[in-house]
Amino acid sequence: MKPTALVAGNWKMNGLASSQAELEALANLLKEGGTADCDVLICPPFTLVAAFAAASAAGIAIGAQDCHTAKNGAHTGDISAEMLKDAGATYVIVGHSERRADHGESNDLVKAKAEAVHAEGLKAIVCVGETEAERDAGRTLDVVLGQVANSLPAAATPSNTIVAYEPVWAIGTGRTPTTDDVAEVHTAIREALNERFGAAGEGFAILYGGSVKPSNAHELMAAANVNGALVGGASLKATDFNGIIDAYRN
Ligand code: 13P
């Protein structure tokens, strides 16, 4: 089974109620630009998930950027996957490198979050990626494959899980790996998925993230085993994000 490509926008800690105009602008651009051979997802901050899900036109899925492992309970300030589903989210990003770094999230915790996402019937986007020091030390594949092995639940399937490879040093820096480097890591992830999940391994979408822009999207999306993008900065402007989706238009 061939993966369905996904172009996902991670708005991070950006966006106010007025940002709904950007979602509407994106819907219009998608209508004008014609169909693209990919799914389209926006993950705004928690505060906007319900409003975006209510307003979102067909063709744009809405997701969240994190969740707690529990369904509910005494966890002040946290949000559960059940709440996100209730608000209209269909995807949840887990294990983003900013959460791994800022909140000390381990592979075990990321896996438990992905399981919580699956328990609600939502799709988990599980993020992995090496730091610059790890790449310089020649440890990229070690680190990334270790994260894939330990952050993905045993029950992961191509319909409930997407893997996102985001080299930490490429996030928000304007720097990207070469397409050969991207292909090398994505192909190694594919082989690990095939080894662990058998024939289903071929069906998982593997996204690339880190300084994806309209100007480099075509090249990056053409690399072997790249099935879409996880976009930060360039997802905040509808015209830029639509320019990335162009990589999936004929
Ligand atoms: P940038 O596209 O801003 O580099 O961010 C990538 C990212 O972290 C998406 O999750």
PDB file of C-alpha atoms and ligand atoms in Angstrom:
ATOM      1  CA  MET A   1       0.000   0.000   0.000  1.00  0.00           C
ATOM      2  CA  LYS A   2       1.364   3.394  -0.996  1.00  0.00           C
ATOM      3  CA  PRO A   3       1.208   6.068   1.729  1.00  0.00           C
ATOM      4  CA  THR A   4      -1.195   8.978   1.299  1.00  0.00           C
ATOM      5  CA  ALA A   5       0.927  12.133   1.310  1.00  0.00           C
ATOM      6  CA  LEU A   6       0.219  14.737   4.001  1.00  0.00           C
ATOM      7  CA  VAL A   7       1.176  18.406   4.127  1.00  0.00           C
ATOM      8  CA  ALA A   8       0.772  19.488   7.752  1.00  0.00           C
ATOM      9  CA  GLY A   9       1.152  22.926   9.288  1.00  0.00           C
ATOM     10  CA  ASN A  10       2.352  23.211  12.882  1.00  0.00           C
ATOM     11  CA  TRP A  11       1.514  26.706  14.046  1.00  0.00           C
ATOM     12  CA  LYS A  12       3.394  26.187  17.355  1.00  0.00           C
ATOM     13  CA  MET A  13       2.645  28.995  19.874  1.00  0.00           C
ATOM     14  CA  ASN A  14       1.249  31.368  17.251  1.00  0.00           C
ATOM     15  CA  GLY A  15      -2.262  32.449  16.383  1.00  0.00           C
ATOM     16  CA  LEU A  16      -5.155  34.445  17.812  1.00  0.00           C
ATOM     17  CA  ALA A  17      -8.861  34.411  17.042  1.00  0.00           C
ATOM     18  CA  SER A  18      -8.150  36.821  14.176  1.00  0.00           C
ATOM     19  CA  SER A  19      -5.926  34.154  12.564  1.00  0.00           C
ATOM     20  CA  GLN A  20      -9.048  32.374  11.374  1.00  0.00           C
ATOM     21  CA  ALA A  21      -8.788  34.687   8.353  1.00  0.00           C
ATOM     22  CA  GLU A  22      -5.625  32.786   7.370  1.00  0.00           C
ATOM     23  CA  LEU A  23      -7.510  29.473   7.517  1.00  0.00           C
ATOM     24  CA  GLU A  24     -10.221  30.938   5.286  1.00  0.00           C
ATOM     25  CA  ALA A  25      -7.566  32.278   2.884  1.00  0.00           C
ATOM     26  CA  LEU A  26      -6.052  28.793   2.699  1.00  0.00           C
ATOM     27  CA  ALA A  27      -9.440  27.237   1.950  1.00  0.00           C
ATOM     28  CA  ASN A  28      -9.865  29.707  -0.936  1.00  0.00           C
ATOM     29  CA  LEU A  29      -6.395  29.014  -2.302  1.00  0.00           C
ATOM     30  CA  LEU A  30      -7.070  25.267  -2.189  1.00  0.00           C
ATOM     31  CA  LYS A  31     -10.301  25.814  -4.096  1.00  0.00           C
ATOM     32  CA  GLU A  32      -8.604  27.986  -6.737  1.00  0.00           C
ATOM     33  CA  GLY A  33      -5.439  25.885  -6.942  1.00  0.00           C
ATOM     34  CA  GLY A  34      -7.259  22.679  -7.731  1.00  0.00           C
ATOM     35  CA  THR A  35      -6.908  19.317  -6.101  1.00  0.00           C
ATOM     36  CA  ALA A  36      -3.559  18.229  -4.776  1.00  0.00           C
ATOM     37  CA  ASP A  37      -2.515  14.632  -4.358  1.00  0.00           C
ATOM     38  CA  CYS A  38      -2.128  14.986  -0.569  1.00  0.00           C
ATOM     39  CA  ASP A  39      -4.109  15.467   2.621  1.00  0.00           C
ATOM     40  CA  VAL A  40      -3.891  18.935   4.197  1.00  0.00           C
ATOM     41  CA  LEU A  41      -3.746  19.540   7.953  1.00  0.00           C
ATOM     42  CA  ILE A  42      -3.432  22.605  10.182  1.00  0.00           C
ATOM     43  CA  CYS A  43      -2.436  22.202  13.848  1.00  0.00           C
ATOM     44  CA  PRO A  44      -3.157  25.522  15.591  1.00  0.00           C
ATOM     45  CA  PRO A  45      -2.586  26.094  19.324  1.00  0.00           C
ATOM     46  CA  PHE A  46      -5.132  24.414  21.665  1.00  0.00           C
ATOM     47  CA  THR A  47      -7.045  27.671  22.047  1.00  0.00           C
ATOM     48  CA  LEU A  48      -8.020  27.642  18.365  1.00  0.00           C
ATOM     49  CA  VAL A  49      -8.675  23.935  17.733  1.00  0.00           C
ATOM     50  CA  ALA A  50     -12.430  24.028  18.316  1.00  0.00           C
ATOM     51  CA  ALA A  51     -13.008  27.243  16.354  1.00  0.00           C
ATOM     52  CA  PHE A  52     -10.834  26.071  13.455  1.00  0.00           C
ATOM     53  CA  ALA A  53     -12.509  22.658  13.374  1.00  0.00           C
ATOM     54  CA  ALA A  54     -15.926  24.321  13.312  1.00  0.00           C
ATOM     55  CA  ALA A  55     -14.923  26.746  10.561  1.00  0.00           C
ATOM     56  CA  SER A  56     -12.696  24.499   8.510  1.00  0.00           C
ATOM     57  CA  ALA A  57     -13.770  23.807   4.971  1.00  0.00           C
ATOM     58  CA  ALA A  58     -13.820  20.275   3.677  1.00  0.00           C
ATOM     59  CA  GLY A  59     -10.312  19.362   2.603  1.00  0.00           C
ATOM     60  CA  ILE A  60      -8.492  20.877   5.590  1.00  0.00           C
ATOM     61  CA  ALA A  61      -8.169  18.643   8.648  1.00  0.00           C
ATOM     62  CA  ILE A  62      -7.504  20.201  12.065  1.00  0.00           C
ATOM     63  CA  GLY A  63      -5.113  18.741  14.616  1.00  0.00           C
ATOM     64  CA  ALA A  64      -3.340  19.582  17.862  1.00  0.00           C
ATOM     65  CA  GLN A  65       0.324  19.813  18.849  1.00  0.00           C
ATOM     66  CA  ASP A  66       0.437  17.650  21.981  1.00  0.00           C
ATOM     67  CA  CYS A  67      -1.741  15.811  24.499  1.00  0.00           C
ATOM     68  CA  HIS A  68      -1.553  14.167  27.917  1.00  0.00           C
ATOM     69  CA  THR A  69      -1.348  10.377  28.269  1.00  0.00           C
ATOM     70  CA  ALA A  70      -4.470  10.196  30.473  1.00  0.00           C
ATOM     71  CA  LYS A  71      -8.071  10.545  29.334  1.00  0.00           C
ATOM     72  CA  ASN A  72      -8.954  12.977  32.139  1.00  0.00           C
ATOM     73  CA  GLY A  73      -8.132  13.685  35.787  1.00  0.00           C
ATOM     74  CA  ALA A  74      -6.044  15.845  38.072  1.00  0.00           C
ATOM     75  CA  HIS A  75      -3.506  17.205  35.596  1.00  0.00           C
ATOM     76  CA  THR A  76      -3.717  20.985  35.828  1.00  0.00           C
ATOM     77  CA  GLY A  77      -3.074  22.743  32.561  1.00  0.00           C
ATOM     78  CA  ASP A  78      -2.988  19.598  30.445  1.00  0.00           C
ATOM     79  CA  ILE A  79      -5.247  18.571  27.566  1.00  0.00           C
ATOM     80  CA  SER A  80      -6.309  15.000  26.749  1.00  0.00           C
ATOM     81  CA  ALA A  81      -6.745  13.331  23.383  1.00  0.00           C
ATOM     82  CA  GLU A  82     -10.420  12.826  24.243  1.00  0.00           C
ATOM     83  CA  MET A  83     -10.818  16.594  24.687  1.00  0.00           C
ATOM     84  CA  LEU A  84      -9.077  17.233  21.372  1.00  0.00           C
ATOM     85  CA  LYS A  85     -11.353  14.768  19.620  1.00  0.00           C
ATOM     86  CA  ASP A  86     -14.322  16.461  21.275  1.00  0.00           C
ATOM     87  CA  ALA A  87     -13.058  19.810  19.929  1.00  0.00           C
ATOM     88  CA  GLY A  88     -12.891  18.398  16.394  1.00  0.00           C
ATOM     89  CA  ALA A  89      -9.226  17.454  16.032  1.00  0.00           C
ATOM     90  CA  THR A  90      -8.432  14.375  13.955  1.00  0.00           C
ATOM     91  CA  TYR A  91      -4.627  14.399  14.330  1.00  0.00           C
ATOM     92  CA  VAL A  92      -2.262  15.063  17.253  1.00  0.00           C
ATOM     93  CA  ILE A  93       1.473  15.773  16.925  1.00  0.00           C
ATOM     94  CA  VAL A  94       3.466  14.005  19.660  1.00  0.00           C
ATOM     95  CA  GLY A  95       7.160  14.113  20.534  1.00  0.00           C
ATOM     96  CA  HIS A  96       8.013  17.315  18.675  1.00  0.00           C
ATOM     97  CA  SER A  97      11.657  18.150  19.369  1.00  0.00           C
ATOM     98  CA  GLU A  98      10.590  21.398  21.064  1.00  0.00           C
ATOM     99  CA  ARG A  99       8.592  19.341  23.575  1.00  0.00           C
ATOM    100  CA  ARG A 100      11.381  16.790  23.936  1.00  0.00           C
ATOM    101  CA  ALA A 101      13.803  19.683  24.653  1.00  0.00           C
ATOM    102  CA  ASP A 102      11.585  22.154  26.565  1.00  0.00           C
ATOM    103  CA  HIS A 103       9.693  19.565  28.636  1.00  0.00           C
ATOM    104  CA  GLY A 104      12.165  16.691  28.791  1.00  0.00           C
ATOM    105  CA  GLU A 105       9.802  14.313  26.971  1.00  0.00           C
ATOM    106  CA  SER A 106      11.282  10.808  26.657  1.00  0.00           C
ATOM    107  CA  ASN A 107      10.585   8.191  24.006  1.00  0.00           C
ATOM    108  CA  ASP A 108       8.498   6.274  26.558  1.00  0.00           C
ATOM    109  CA  LEU A 109       6.325   9.300  27.253  1.00  0.00           C
ATOM    110  CA  VAL A 110       5.948  10.043  23.536  1.00  0.00           C
ATOM    111  CA  LYS A 111       4.884   6.440  22.951  1.00  0.00           C
ATOM    112  CA  ALA A 112       2.302   6.661  25.752  1.00  0.00           C
ATOM    113  CA  LYS A 113       0.956   9.882  24.222  1.00  0.00           C
ATOM    114  CA  ALA A 114       0.677   8.215  20.803  1.00  0.00           C
ATOM    115  CA  GLU A 115      -1.232   5.354  22.476  1.00  0.00           C
ATOM    116  CA  ALA A 116      -3.594   7.888  24.066  1.00  0.00           C
ATOM    117  CA  VAL A 117      -4.152   9.433  20.613  1.00  0.00           C
ATOM    118  CA  HIS A 118      -4.886   5.999  19.133  1.00  0.00           C
ATOM    119  CA  ALA A 119      -7.283   5.134  21.953  1.00  0.00           C
ATOM    120  CA  GLU A 120      -9.500   8.006  20.762  1.00  0.00           C
ATOM    121  CA  GLY A 121      -9.338   6.892  17.134  1.00  0.00           C
ATOM    122  CA  LEU A 122      -7.171   9.868  16.166  1.00  0.00           C
ATOM    123  CA  LYS A 123      -3.980   9.858  14.101  1.00  0.00           C
ATOM    124  CA  ALA A 124      -0.628  10.446  15.827  1.00  0.00           C
ATOM    125  CA  ILE A 125       2.171  12.316  14.075  1.00  0.00           C
ATOM    126  CA  VAL A 126       5.265  11.039  15.885  1.00  0.00           C
ATOM    127  CA  CYS A 127       8.294  13.329  15.512  1.00  0.00           C
ATOM    128  CA  VAL A 128      11.919  12.217  15.475  1.00  0.00           C
ATOM    129  CA  GLY A 129      15.180  13.949  14.572  1.00  0.00           C
ATOM    130  CA  GLU A 130      18.806  14.431  15.517  1.00  0.00           C
ATOM    131  CA  THR A 131      20.510  17.511  16.959  1.00  0.00           C
ATOM    132  CA  GLU A 132      23.384  19.171  15.159  1.00  0.00           C
ATOM    133  CA  ALA A 133      25.897  17.700  17.641  1.00  0.00           C
ATOM    134  CA  GLU A 134      24.496  14.213  17.018  1.00  0.00           C
ATOM    135  CA  ARG A 135      24.761  14.680  13.238  1.00  0.00           C
ATOM    136  CA  ASP A 136      28.328  16.014  13.554  1.00  0.00           C
ATOM    137  CA  ALA A 137      29.216  12.955  15.624  1.00  0.00           C
ATOM    138  CA  GLY A 138      27.903  10.673  12.842  1.00  0.00           C
ATOM    139  CA  ARG A 139      25.048   9.462  15.066  1.00  0.00           C
ATOM    140  CA  THR A 140      22.067  10.580  12.935  1.00  0.00           C
ATOM    141  CA  LEU A 141      20.740   7.132  11.990  1.00  0.00           C
ATOM    142  CA  ASP A 142      21.397   5.747  15.478  1.00  0.00           C
ATOM    143  CA  VAL A 143      19.435   8.519  17.132  1.00  0.00           C
ATOM    144  CA  VAL A 144      16.585   8.648  14.626  1.00  0.00           C
ATOM    145  CA  LEU A 145      16.081   4.884  14.397  1.00  0.00           C
ATOM    146  CA  GLY A 146      16.253   4.636  18.199  1.00  0.00           C
ATOM    147  CA  GLN A 147      13.475   7.240  18.460  1.00  0.00           C
ATOM    148  CA  VAL A 148      11.396   5.434  15.834  1.00  0.00           C
ATOM    149  CA  ALA A 149      11.825   2.102  17.627  1.00  0.00           C
ATOM    150  CA  ASN A 150      11.007   3.500  21.070  1.00  0.00           C
ATOM    151  CA  SER A 151       8.391   6.192  20.360  1.00  0.00           C
ATOM    152  CA  LEU A 152       6.079   4.221  18.062  1.00  0.00           C
ATOM    153  CA  PRO A 153       3.501   2.038  19.814  1.00  0.00           C
ATOM    154  CA  ALA A 154       3.317  -1.673  18.948  1.00  0.00           C
ATOM    155  CA  ALA A 155      -0.202  -1.053  17.636  1.00  0.00           C
ATOM    156  CA  ALA A 156       0.921   1.630  15.160  1.00  0.00           C
ATOM    157  CA  THR A 157      -0.543   1.188  11.667  1.00  0.00           C
ATOM    158  CA  PRO A 158      -0.368   3.305   8.514  1.00  0.00           C
ATOM    159  CA  SER A 159      -3.895   4.545   9.221  1.00  0.00           C
ATOM    160  CA  ASN A 160      -3.263   5.705  12.798  1.00  0.00           C
ATOM    161  CA  THR A 161       0.384   6.825  12.696  1.00  0.00           C
ATOM    162  CA  ILE A 162       2.522   9.188  10.642  1.00  0.00           C
ATOM    163  CA  VAL A 163       6.256   9.565  11.246  1.00  0.00           C
ATOM    164  CA  ALA A 164       7.799  13.036  10.905  1.00  0.00           C
ATOM    165  CA  TYR A 165      11.569  13.346  10.493  1.00  0.00           C
ATOM    166  CA  GLU A 166      12.649  16.796  11.649  1.00  0.00           C
ATOM    167  CA  PRO A 167      16.379  17.382  12.079  1.00  0.00           C
ATOM    168  CA  VAL A 168      16.505  19.704  15.103  1.00  0.00           C
ATOM    169  CA  TRP A 169      19.175  21.906  13.487  1.00  0.00           C
ATOM    170  CA  ALA A 170      16.956  22.505  10.443  1.00  0.00           C
ATOM    171  CA  ILE A 171      13.949  23.763  12.428  1.00  0.00           C
ATOM    172  CA  GLY A 172      13.422  27.493  12.040  1.00  0.00           C
ATOM    173  CA  THR A 173      16.976  28.020  10.817  1.00  0.00           C
ATOM    174  CA  GLY A 174      16.533  28.204   7.046  1.00  0.00           C
ATOM    175  CA  ARG A 175      19.014  25.328   6.772  1.00  0.00           C
ATOM    176  CA  THR A 176      17.985  21.965   5.320  1.00  0.00           C
ATOM    177  CA  PRO A 177      19.792  18.684   4.764  1.00  0.00           C
ATOM    178  CA  THR A 178      20.665  17.827   1.158  1.00  0.00           C
ATOM    179  CA  THR A 179      18.035  15.768  -0.633  1.00  0.00           C
ATOM    180  CA  ASP A 180      20.477  12.843  -0.507  1.00  0.00           C
ATOM    181  CA  ASP A 181      20.703  13.172   3.273  1.00  0.00           C
ATOM    182  CA  VAL A 182      16.908  13.383   3.553  1.00  0.00           C
ATOM    183  CA  ALA A 183      16.511  10.318   1.318  1.00  0.00           C
ATOM    184  CA  GLU A 184      19.075   8.399   3.363  1.00  0.00           C
ATOM    185  CA  VAL A 185      17.266   8.987   6.658  1.00  0.00           C
ATOM    186  CA  HIS A 186      13.762   8.438   5.225  1.00  0.00           C
ATOM    187  CA  THR A 187      14.857   5.211   3.558  1.00  0.00           C
ATOM    188  CA  ALA A 188      16.417   3.999   6.812  1.00  0.00           C
ATOM    189  CA  ILE A 189      13.141   4.787   8.626  1.00  0.00           C
ATOM    190  CA  ARG A 190      11.200   2.915   5.911  1.00  0.00           C
ATOM    191  CA  GLU A 191      13.444  -0.130   6.297  1.00  0.00           C
ATOM    192  CA  ALA A 192      12.987  -0.068  10.089  1.00  0.00           C
ATOM    193  CA  LEU A 193       9.191   0.129   9.650  1.00  0.00           C
ATOM    194  CA  ASN A 194       9.245  -2.770   7.174  1.00  0.00           C
ATOM    195  CA  GLU A 195      11.304  -4.824   9.545  1.00  0.00           C
ATOM    196  CA  ARG A 196       9.004  -4.170  12.480  1.00  0.00           C
ATOM    197  CA  PHE A 197       5.564  -4.059  10.838  1.00  0.00           C
ATOM    198  CA  GLY A 198       6.090  -6.317   7.830  1.00  0.00           C
ATOM    199  CA  ALA A 199       4.239  -5.444   4.630  1.00  0.00           C
ATOM    200  CA  ALA A 200       2.372  -2.630   6.438  1.00  0.00           C
ATOM    201  CA  GLY A 201       5.679  -0.767   6.776  1.00  0.00           C
ATOM    202  CA  GLU A 202       5.405   0.458   3.192  1.00  0.00           C
ATOM    203  CA  GLY A 203       2.113   2.193   3.992  1.00  0.00           C
ATOM    204  CA  PHE A 204       3.301   4.626   6.685  1.00  0.00           C
ATOM    205  CA  ALA A 205       3.632   8.242   5.561  1.00  0.00           C
ATOM    206  CA  ILE A 206       7.040   9.664   6.505  1.00  0.00           C
ATOM    207  CA  LEU A 207       7.025  13.475   6.537  1.00  0.00           C
ATOM    208  CA  TYR A 208      10.060  15.734   6.312  1.00  0.00           C
ATOM    209  CA  GLY A 209      10.097  18.861   8.495  1.00  0.00           C
ATOM    210  CA  GLY A 210      12.603  21.674   9.015  1.00  0.00           C
ATOM    211  CA  SER A 211      12.672  24.937   7.030  1.00  0.00           C
ATOM    212  CA  VAL A 212      10.325  23.689   4.304  1.00  0.00           C
ATOM    213  CA  LYS A 213       9.344  26.615   2.055  1.00  0.00           C
ATOM    214  CA  PRO A 214       7.647  26.974  -1.345  1.00  0.00           C
ATOM    215  CA  SER A 215      11.120  27.375  -2.894  1.00  0.00           C
ATOM    216  CA  ASN A 216      12.502  24.040  -1.629  1.00  0.00           C
ATOM    217  CA  ALA A 217       9.341  21.947  -1.256  1.00  0.00           C
ATOM    218  CA  HIS A 218       9.372  20.402  -4.733  1.00  0.00           C
ATOM    219  CA  GLU A 219      12.932  19.184  -4.338  1.00  0.00           C
ATOM    220  CA  LEU A 220      12.506  17.894  -0.765  1.00  0.00           C
ATOM    221  CA  MET A 221       9.176  16.193  -1.495  1.00  0.00           C
ATOM    222  CA  ALA A 222      10.751  14.379  -4.467  1.00  0.00           C
ATOM    223  CA  ALA A 223      13.354  12.636  -2.267  1.00  0.00           C
ATOM    224  CA  ALA A 224      12.978   8.878  -1.800  1.00  0.00           C
ATOM    225  CA  ASN A 225      10.460   7.853   0.876  1.00  0.00           C
ATOM    226  CA  VAL A 226       9.312  11.421   1.570  1.00  0.00           C
ATOM    227  CA  ASN A 227       5.515  11.424   1.767  1.00  0.00           C
ATOM    228  CA  GLY A 228       4.790  14.999   2.738  1.00  0.00           C
ATOM    229  CA  ALA A 229       5.918  17.836   4.970  1.00  0.00           C
ATOM    230  CA  LEU A 230       5.533  19.075   8.534  1.00  0.00           C
ATOM    231  CA  VAL A 231       5.795  22.836   8.194  1.00  0.00           C
ATOM    232  CA  GLY A 232       6.354  25.419  10.923  1.00  0.00           C
ATOM    233  CA  GLY A 233       6.971  29.057   9.968  1.00  0.00           C
ATOM    234  CA  ALA A 234       5.771  28.767   6.377  1.00  0.00           C
ATOM    235  CA  SER A 235       2.419  27.319   7.490  1.00  0.00           C
ATOM    236  CA  LEU A 236       1.412  30.591   9.159  1.00  0.00           C
ATOM    237  CA  LYS A 237       0.841  32.337   5.827  1.00  0.00           C
ATOM    238  CA  ALA A 238      -1.783  30.755   3.586  1.00  0.00           C
ATOM    239  CA  THR A 239       0.067  31.736   0.398  1.00  0.00           C
ATOM    240  CA  ASP A 240       3.341  30.129   1.569  1.00  0.00           C
ATOM    241  CA  PHE A 241       1.610  26.979   2.785  1.00  0.00           C
ATOM    242  CA  ASN A 242      -0.313  26.713  -0.483  1.00  0.00           C
ATOM    243  CA  GLY A 243       3.004  27.090  -2.315  1.00  0.00           C
ATOM    244  CA  ILE A 244       4.263  24.006  -0.463  1.00  0.00           C
ATOM    245  CA  ILE A 245       1.081  22.071  -1.294  1.00  0.00           C
ATOM    246  CA  ASP A 246       1.935  22.890  -4.951  1.00  0.00           C
ATOM    247  CA  ALA A 247       4.574  20.153  -4.734  1.00  0.00           C
ATOM    248  CA  TYR A 248       1.601  17.725  -4.856  1.00  0.00           C
ATOM    249  CA  ARG A 249      -0.189  19.381  -7.783  1.00  0.00           C
ATOM    250  CA  ASN A 250       0.480  18.301 -11.334  1.00  0.00           C
TER     251      ASN A 250
HETATM  252  P1  13P B   1      10.038  25.327  10.503  1.00  0.00           P
HETATM  253  O1  13P B   1       9.276  24.945   9.237  1.00  0.00           O
HETATM  254  O2  13P B   1       9.681  26.679  10.994  1.00  0.00           O
HETATM  255  O3  13P B   1      11.490  25.093  10.342  1.00  0.00           O
HETATM  256  O4  13P B   1       9.527  24.330  11.652  1.00  0.00           O
HETATM  257  C1  13P B   1       9.487  22.971  11.412  1.00  0.00           C
HETATM  258  C2  13P B   1       8.761  22.305  12.523  1.00  0.00           C
HETATM  259  O5  13P B   1       9.268  22.227  13.629  1.00  0.00           O
HETATM  260  C3  13P B   1       7.421  21.770  12.252  1.00  0.00           C
HETATM  261  O6  13P B   1       6.979  20.945  13.275  1.00  0.00           O
END
